[in-house]
Coordinates of C-alpha atoms in Angstrom, one line a residue:
M1 CA 0.9 16.1 -0.9
D2 CA 2.5 12.8 -1.9
L3 CA 1.0 9.6 -0.5
Y4 CA 2.7 6.5 0.6
E5 CA 2.2 3.4 -1.6
H6 CA -0.2 1.8 0.9
Q7 CA -2.3 5.0 0.9
A8 CA -2.4 5.1 -2.9
R9 CA -3.5 1.5 -3.0
E10 CA -6.3 2.2 -0.7
L11 CA -7.6 4.9 -3.1
F12 CA -7.2 2.4 -6.0
A13 CA -9.3 -0.2 -4.2
K14 CA -11.9 2.4 -3.3
H15 CA -12.4 3.0 -7.0
G16 CA -12.6 -0.6 -8.0
I17 CA -9.0 -1.2 -9.2
L18 CA -7.7 -4.6 -8.2
V19 CA -4.7 -4.6 -5.7
P20 CA -3.2 -7.6 -3.9
R21 CA -4.0 -8.0 -0.2
A22 CA -1.6 -6.0 1.9
E23 CA -1.0 -4.7 5.5
V24 CA 1.4 -2.1 7.0
T25 CA 3.5 -2.6 10.1
A26 CA 6.5 -1.2 11.9
S27 CA 7.3 -4.5 13.6
P28 CA 9.3 -7.5 12.4
E29 CA 7.2 -9.8 14.6
R30 CA 4.0 -8.5 13.1
A31 CA 5.5 -8.9 9.7
R32 CA 5.9 -12.7 10.4
E33 CA 2.2 -12.9 11.4
I34 CA 1.0 -11.1 8.3
A35 CA 3.1 -13.4 6.0
R36 CA 1.6 -16.4 7.8
A37 CA -1.9 -15.1 7.2
F38 CA -1.0 -14.7 3.5
G39 CA 0.0 -18.4 3.4
G40 CA 3.7 -17.9 4.1
R41 CA 5.1 -15.9 1.2
A42 CA 5.0 -12.1 1.1
V43 CA 6.6 -9.1 -0.6
V44 CA 8.1 -6.8 2.0
K45 CA 8.2 -3.2 0.8
A46 CA 9.7 -0.1 2.4
Q47 CA 7.1 2.7 2.8
V48 CA 9.0 5.9 1.7
K49 CA 8.0 8.6 -0.7
T50 CA 10.7 8.0 -3.3
G51 CA 11.3 5.8 -6.3
G52 CA 14.0 3.2 -6.8
R53 CA 13.2 1.3 -3.6
G54 CA 13.8 -2.1 -5.2
K55 CA 17.3 -1.2 -6.4
A56 CA 18.1 0.3 -2.9
G57 CA 17.1 -2.9 -1.1
G58 CA 13.7 -1.7 0.0
V59 CA 11.7 -4.4 -1.7
R60 CA 12.2 -8.1 -0.8
L61 CA 10.4 -11.3 -1.6
A62 CA 10.1 -13.5 1.5
A63 CA 9.6 -17.2 1.0
D64 CA 8.2 -17.9 4.5
P65 CA 7.1 -16.0 7.7
A66 CA 10.6 -16.2 9.2
A67 CA 12.1 -14.6 6.1
A68 CA 9.4 -11.9 6.1
G69 CA 10.3 -11.0 9.7
E70 CA 14.0 -10.9 8.8
A71 CA 13.3 -8.8 5.7
A72 CA 11.3 -6.3 7.7
R73 CA 14.0 -6.1 10.4
R74 CA 16.6 -5.3 7.7
I75 CA 14.4 -2.7 5.9
L76 CA 13.0 -0.9 9.0
G77 CA 15.2 2.0 10.1
S78 CA 17.3 1.9 6.9
D79 CA 17.8 5.0 4.7
I80 CA 16.6 5.1 1.1
K81 CA 17.7 8.2 -0.8
G82 CA 17.6 10.2 2.4
H83 CA 14.3 8.8 3.6
R84 CA 14.2 6.8 6.8
V85 CA 12.0 3.7 6.6
D86 CA 9.6 3.7 9.6
T87 CA 7.0 1.2 8.2
V88 CA 6.9 -1.6 5.7
M89 CA 4.0 -3.0 3.7
L90 CA 3.6 -6.7 3.2
A91 CA 1.7 -7.7 0.1
E92 CA 0.5 -11.0 -1.1
P93 CA 2.6 -12.2 -4.1
V94 CA 0.9 -12.7 -7.4
D95 CA 2.0 -14.7 -10.5
I96 CA 2.9 -12.0 -13.1
E97 CA 2.5 -12.7 -16.8
R98 CA 3.2 -9.1 -18.1
E99 CA 4.0 -5.7 -16.6
F100 CA 2.9 -2.3 -17.9
Y101 CA 3.3 1.4 -16.9
V102 CA 0.4 3.9 -16.8
S103 CA 0.0 7.4 -15.3
Y104 CA -1.9 10.6 -15.5
V105 CA 0.0 13.8 -14.7
L106 CA -0.9 17.5 -14.8
D107 CA 0.8 19.2 -17.7
R108 CA 0.8 22.8 -16.3
A109 CA 2.4 24.4 -19.4
A110 CA -0.4 23.0 -21.7
G111 CA -3.2 23.5 -19.2
R112 CA -4.3 19.9 -19.4
F113 CA -3.5 16.4 -18.3
L114 CA -1.2 13.9 -19.9
A115 CA -1.6 10.2 -20.1
V116 CA 1.7 8.4 -20.1
A117 CA 1.7 4.6 -20.8
C118 CA 4.1 1.9 -21.9
A119 CA 3.8 -1.8 -22.6
E120 CA 7.0 -2.4 -20.6
G121 CA 6.6 -1.5 -17.0
G122 CA 8.7 -2.4 -13.9
T123 CA 12.0 -1.2 -12.5
E124 CA 13.5 -0.5 -15.9
I125 CA 10.9 2.0 -17.1
E126 CA 13.2 5.0 -16.8
E127 CA 15.8 3.2 -19.0
V128 CA 13.1 2.4 -21.5
A129 CA 12.0 6.0 -21.6
A130 CA 15.5 7.3 -22.0
E131 CA 16.8 4.7 -24.6
R132 CA 13.6 4.1 -26.5
P133 CA 11.3 7.1 -26.0
E134 CA 9.1 6.0 -28.9
A135 CA 8.0 3.0 -26.7
V136 CA 6.3 5.5 -24.3
A137 CA 3.0 6.9 -25.4
R138 CA 2.0 10.4 -24.3
I139 CA -1.6 11.2 -25.0
P140 CA -3.0 14.7 -24.1
V141 CA -6.2 14.5 -22.0
D142 CA -8.7 17.4 -22.0
P143 CA -9.9 17.8 -18.4
A144 CA -13.3 18.9 -19.7
T145 CA -14.0 15.5 -21.3
G146 CA -11.7 13.3 -19.2
V147 CA -10.9 9.7 -19.9
T148 CA -13.9 8.0 -21.4
T149 CA -13.9 4.4 -22.6
A150 CA -13.1 5.6 -26.1
T151 CA -10.2 7.7 -24.8
A152 CA -8.9 4.8 -22.7
V153 CA -9.0 2.6 -25.9
R154 CA -6.9 5.2 -27.7
I155 CA -4.3 5.3 -24.9
A156 CA -4.1 1.5 -24.7
D157 CA -3.7 1.3 -28.5
A158 CA -1.0 3.9 -28.6
A159 CA 1.0 2.2 -25.9
G160 CA 0.4 -1.4 -27.0
L161 CA -1.5 -2.3 -23.8
P162 CA -4.0 -5.2 -24.0
P163 CA -7.7 -4.4 -24.1
Q164 CA -8.1 -5.7 -20.5
T165 CA -6.4 -2.5 -19.3
V166 CA -9.1 -0.2 -20.7
D167 CA -11.3 -0.4 -17.6
T168 CA -8.4 0.2 -15.3
L169 CA -7.4 3.3 -17.3
V170 CA -10.9 4.7 -16.9
R171 CA -10.9 3.9 -13.1
L172 CA -7.5 5.5 -12.6
W173 CA -8.9 8.7 -14.2
R174 CA -11.7 8.6 -11.6
V175 CA -9.1 8.4 -8.9
L176 CA -7.4 11.5 -10.2
V177 CA -10.6 13.5 -10.5
R178 CA -12.6 12.4 -7.5
E179 CA -9.7 12.4 -5.1
D180 CA -8.3 15.8 -6.3
A181 CA -5.0 14.4 -7.5
L182 CA -2.3 16.0 -9.6
L183 CA -0.6 12.7 -10.3
V184 CA -1.7 9.1 -10.4
E185 CA 0.8 6.4 -11.4
V186 CA 0.9 2.6 -11.4
N187 CA 4.2 0.8 -12.0
P188 CA 3.7 -1.9 -12.6
L189 CA 0.2 -2.5 -13.7
V190 CA 0.2 -6.3 -14.4
R191 CA -1.7 -9.0 -16.1
T192 CA -1.6 -12.0 -13.8
A193 CA -1.3 -15.7 -14.9
D194 CA -5.0 -16.1 -14.3
G195 CA -5.9 -13.1 -16.5
R196 CA -6.6 -10.4 -13.9
T197 CA -5.4 -6.8 -14.2
M198 CA -3.9 -5.6 -10.9
A199 CA -2.0 -2.5 -9.6
L200 CA 1.1 -3.8 -7.8
D201 CA 2.4 -0.3 -6.9
G202 CA 1.1 3.2 -6.9
K203 CA 2.0 6.8 -6.6
V204 CA -0.5 9.5 -5.9
T205 CA 0.0 13.3 -5.4
L206 CA -3.0 15.1 -4.0
D207 CA -3.7 18.8 -4.6
D208 CA -3.2 20.8 -1.4
N209 CA -5.5 23.5 -2.8
A210 CA -8.4 21.1 -2.4
L211 CA -7.7 20.7 1.3
F212 CA -10.8 22.8 2.2
R213 CA -13.1 20.1 0.9
R214 CA -11.1 17.1 2.1
T215 CA -11.7 17.0 5.9
G216 CA -10.2 13.5 6.1
W217 CA -6.8 14.6 4.9
G218 CA -5.5 15.6 8.3
D219 CA -4.3 12.2 9.4
E220 CA -3.0 11.4 5.9
R221 CA -0.9 14.6 5.8
A222 CA 0.7 13.7 9.1
A223 CA 1.3 10.2 8.1
S224 CA 2.9 11.1 4.7
A225 CA 4.9 14.1 5.8
D226 CA 8.5 14.1 4.7
P227 CA 10.7 15.5 7.6
L228 CA 12.3 18.1 5.4
E229 CA 8.9 19.1 3.9
A230 CA 7.5 19.4 7.5
R231 CA 10.4 21.5 8.6
A232 CA 10.0 23.8 5.6
A233 CA 6.2 24.1 6.2
A234 CA 6.9 25.1 9.8
K235 CA 9.0 28.0 8.5
G236 CA 6.3 28.9 5.9
L237 CA 8.4 27.8 2.9
H238 CA 7.0 26.2 -0.3
Y239 CA 9.3 23.1 -0.5
V240 CA 8.7 19.8 -2.2
R241 CA 11.3 17.0 -2.0
L242 CA 12.2 15.3 -5.3
D243 CA 14.5 12.4 -6.2
G244 CA 17.5 14.2 -7.7
E245 CA 20.9 15.5 -6.7
V246 CA 20.8 19.3 -7.5
G247 CA 19.1 21.4 -4.8
V248 CA 17.1 24.3 -6.3
V249 CA 16.2 27.6 -4.6
G250 CA 14.4 30.4 -6.4
N251 CA 11.9 33.2 -6.0
G252 CA 8.6 32.7 -7.7
A253 CA 7.0 29.4 -8.7
G254 CA 7.4 30.0 -12.4
L255 CA 11.1 30.7 -12.1
V256 CA 11.6 27.7 -9.9
M257 CA 9.7 25.4 -12.3
S258 CA 11.8 26.7 -15.2
T259 CA 14.9 26.1 -13.3
L260 CA 13.9 22.5 -12.6
D261 CA 13.5 22.0 -16.4
V262 CA 16.8 23.6 -17.2
V263 CA 18.6 21.4 -14.7
A264 CA 17.0 18.3 -16.1
G265 CA 18.0 19.5 -19.6
C266 CA 21.6 19.6 -18.4
G267 CA 21.7 15.9 -17.6
A268 CA 21.0 16.2 -13.8
R269 CA 17.9 15.7 -11.6
P270 CA 16.5 18.4 -9.3
A271 CA 16.4 17.3 -5.7
N272 CA 13.6 19.7 -4.7
F273 CA 11.3 22.5 -5.5
L274 CA 11.8 25.5 -3.2
D275 CA 10.2 28.9 -3.8
I276 CA 11.3 31.5 -1.2
G277 CA 8.7 34.0 -2.5
G278 CA 8.7 37.4 -4.1
G279 CA 9.3 39.3 -0.9
A280 CA 11.5 36.9 1.0
S281 CA 13.9 38.3 3.6
A282 CA 17.5 37.3 4.3
R283 CA 16.2 35.1 7.1
V284 CA 13.9 33.2 4.7
M285 CA 16.8 32.8 2.3
A286 CA 19.0 31.4 5.1
D287 CA 16.2 29.0 6.2
G288 CA 15.6 27.8 2.7
L289 CA 19.2 27.2 1.9
S290 CA 19.7 25.4 5.2
I291 CA 16.8 23.0 4.5
V292 CA 18.1 22.2 0.9
L293 CA 21.6 21.6 2.1
S294 CA 20.4 19.3 4.9
D295 CA 19.1 16.8 2.3
P296 CA 21.8 14.0 2.1
A297 CA 20.9 13.4 -1.5
V298 CA 21.9 16.9 -2.6
R299 CA 25.4 17.1 -4.2
S300 CA 25.2 20.7 -5.4
V301 CA 22.8 23.7 -5.0
L302 CA 21.6 26.2 -7.6
V303 CA 20.2 29.5 -6.3
N304 CA 18.4 31.3 -9.1
V305 CA 16.9 34.6 -8.1
F306 CA 15.5 37.5 -10.2
G307 CA 15.3 40.5 -8.0
G308 CA 12.0 42.3 -8.0
I309 CA 10.3 42.9 -4.7
I310 CA 13.1 41.1 -3.1
A311 CA 16.5 42.8 -3.7
C312 CA 19.4 40.6 -4.7
D313 CA 21.6 42.1 -2.0
A314 CA 19.1 40.8 0.6
V315 CA 19.3 37.4 -1.0
A316 CA 23.1 37.5 -0.9
D317 CA 22.9 38.5 2.8
G318 CA 20.7 35.5 3.4
I319 CA 23.2 33.2 1.6
V320 CA 26.1 34.6 3.7
R321 CA 24.0 34.1 6.9
A322 CA 23.3 30.5 5.9
L323 CA 26.9 29.8 5.2
E324 CA 27.9 31.0 8.7
E325 CA 25.2 29.0 10.4
I326 CA 25.4 25.6 8.7
R327 CA 29.0 25.4 7.4
P328 CA 28.1 23.6 4.1
T329 CA 30.2 20.9 2.5
K330 CA 28.5 21.0 -0.9
P331 CA 29.1 23.5 -3.7
I332 CA 26.6 26.3 -4.3
V333 CA 26.1 28.1 -7.7
V334 CA 24.4 31.4 -7.5
R335 CA 22.7 33.4 -10.3
L336 CA 21.5 36.9 -9.3
D337 CA 19.7 39.2 -11.8
G338 CA 17.4 42.2 -11.5
N339 CA 17.0 44.5 -8.5
N340 CA 20.3 45.3 -6.9
A341 CA 22.0 42.3 -8.6
A342 CA 25.4 44.1 -8.8
R343 CA 25.3 44.8 -5.0
G344 CA 24.3 41.1 -4.3
R345 CA 27.2 39.8 -6.4
A346 CA 29.6 42.2 -4.6
V347 CA 28.4 40.8 -1.2
L348 CA 29.2 37.3 -2.3
D349 CA 32.5 38.3 -3.8
A350 CA 33.5 40.0 -0.6
H351 CA 32.6 36.9 1.5
A352 CA 34.6 34.8 -0.9
H353 CA 33.4 31.4 0.4
P354 CA 35.3 28.6 -1.3
L355 CA 32.2 26.6 -2.1
V356 CA 30.2 29.4 -3.6
E357 CA 30.6 30.5 -7.3
Q358 CA 28.5 32.8 -9.4
A359 CA 27.1 32.6 -12.9
T360 CA 25.6 35.3 -15.0
T361 CA 22.8 33.3 -16.8
M362 CA 20.3 30.7 -15.7
D363 CA 21.6 28.2 -18.3
G364 CA 25.2 28.7 -17.3
A365 CA 24.3 28.3 -13.6
A366 CA 22.3 25.1 -14.3
R367 CA 25.1 23.6 -16.4
R368 CA 27.6 24.3 -13.7
A369 CA 25.4 22.9 -10.9
A370 CA 24.6 19.8 -12.9
R371 CA 28.3 19.2 -13.6
L372 CA 29.2 19.6 -10.0
A373 CA 26.5 17.2 -8.9
T374 CA 27.2 14.5 -11.5
A375 CA 30.9 14.7 -10.9
A376 CA 30.7 14.4 -7.1

């Protein structure tokens, strides 16, 4: 479960990490009052579960209460990468001397966590990682020992972070462990002009498997629910919305995760994780495809199915049913293999939908879906 920024900041503060004063509202009038309480100036930030808010106009610096109210009015109700903005957070501005990037993320393949850190944080961190990958330190973390002070020193040294960040690195690890998180990210972590280390933004993904011991998560889950994720959950689908442009549908979590990696390797970004399960029916396939295609950020869809318990002809029937129900306007690339794959391909060939094409391999399907998405 992904949290909104203001929820992540609450967890940071709970574990002793400095964050600027902030308050959330859905009212421009209240935004003016909050800015006045902060002394006039405020940073107005859209509360949506996606990155790139600043470049999309979802983060504005207001010089006075009137400007804060106007910024809130413009941001509220807007759409950022397919996410409607229902609330904004007003944060007290700070004088920034330097910006850094730090995160802990679960490395499923290696069975451990990974510390990722860079001495150059902020909105250009993705460009830094792409153009100068050597500037981003990636340090494996053994979950049995965690991040001790010595480990935090090693992370800071590898990334070129100042010694003052070591305590924050240790506390961020406590957030991850004590709050049952799979991802904890701060961008930017800053050093202020008066020498403090503060988290100005935060992303936290909590592990749904720990829900049984987190009785207070009920309200958080409702507050942080993405509409498409909520719609998928209501239909019993395992769907997670991401920030890309290639919709992904597969059967089995391992196959879907592999598909996400292959899509990324082809120069595109996955728009979602959707596992229809090993025994999914045609109805489930239709429901899943319908949800993926309803995401406005999706430019193409890749359906990657290896037939086992679920036969490929049933998958094809579900695709045909979805095409008849939702009348898609985006291209769909389908790769069927395994149980009844030939029959499934024949079903799609017979339907001959102009937006559906087939590929014989996962790599080929991913390359085609990526090309369609990036050319759109």
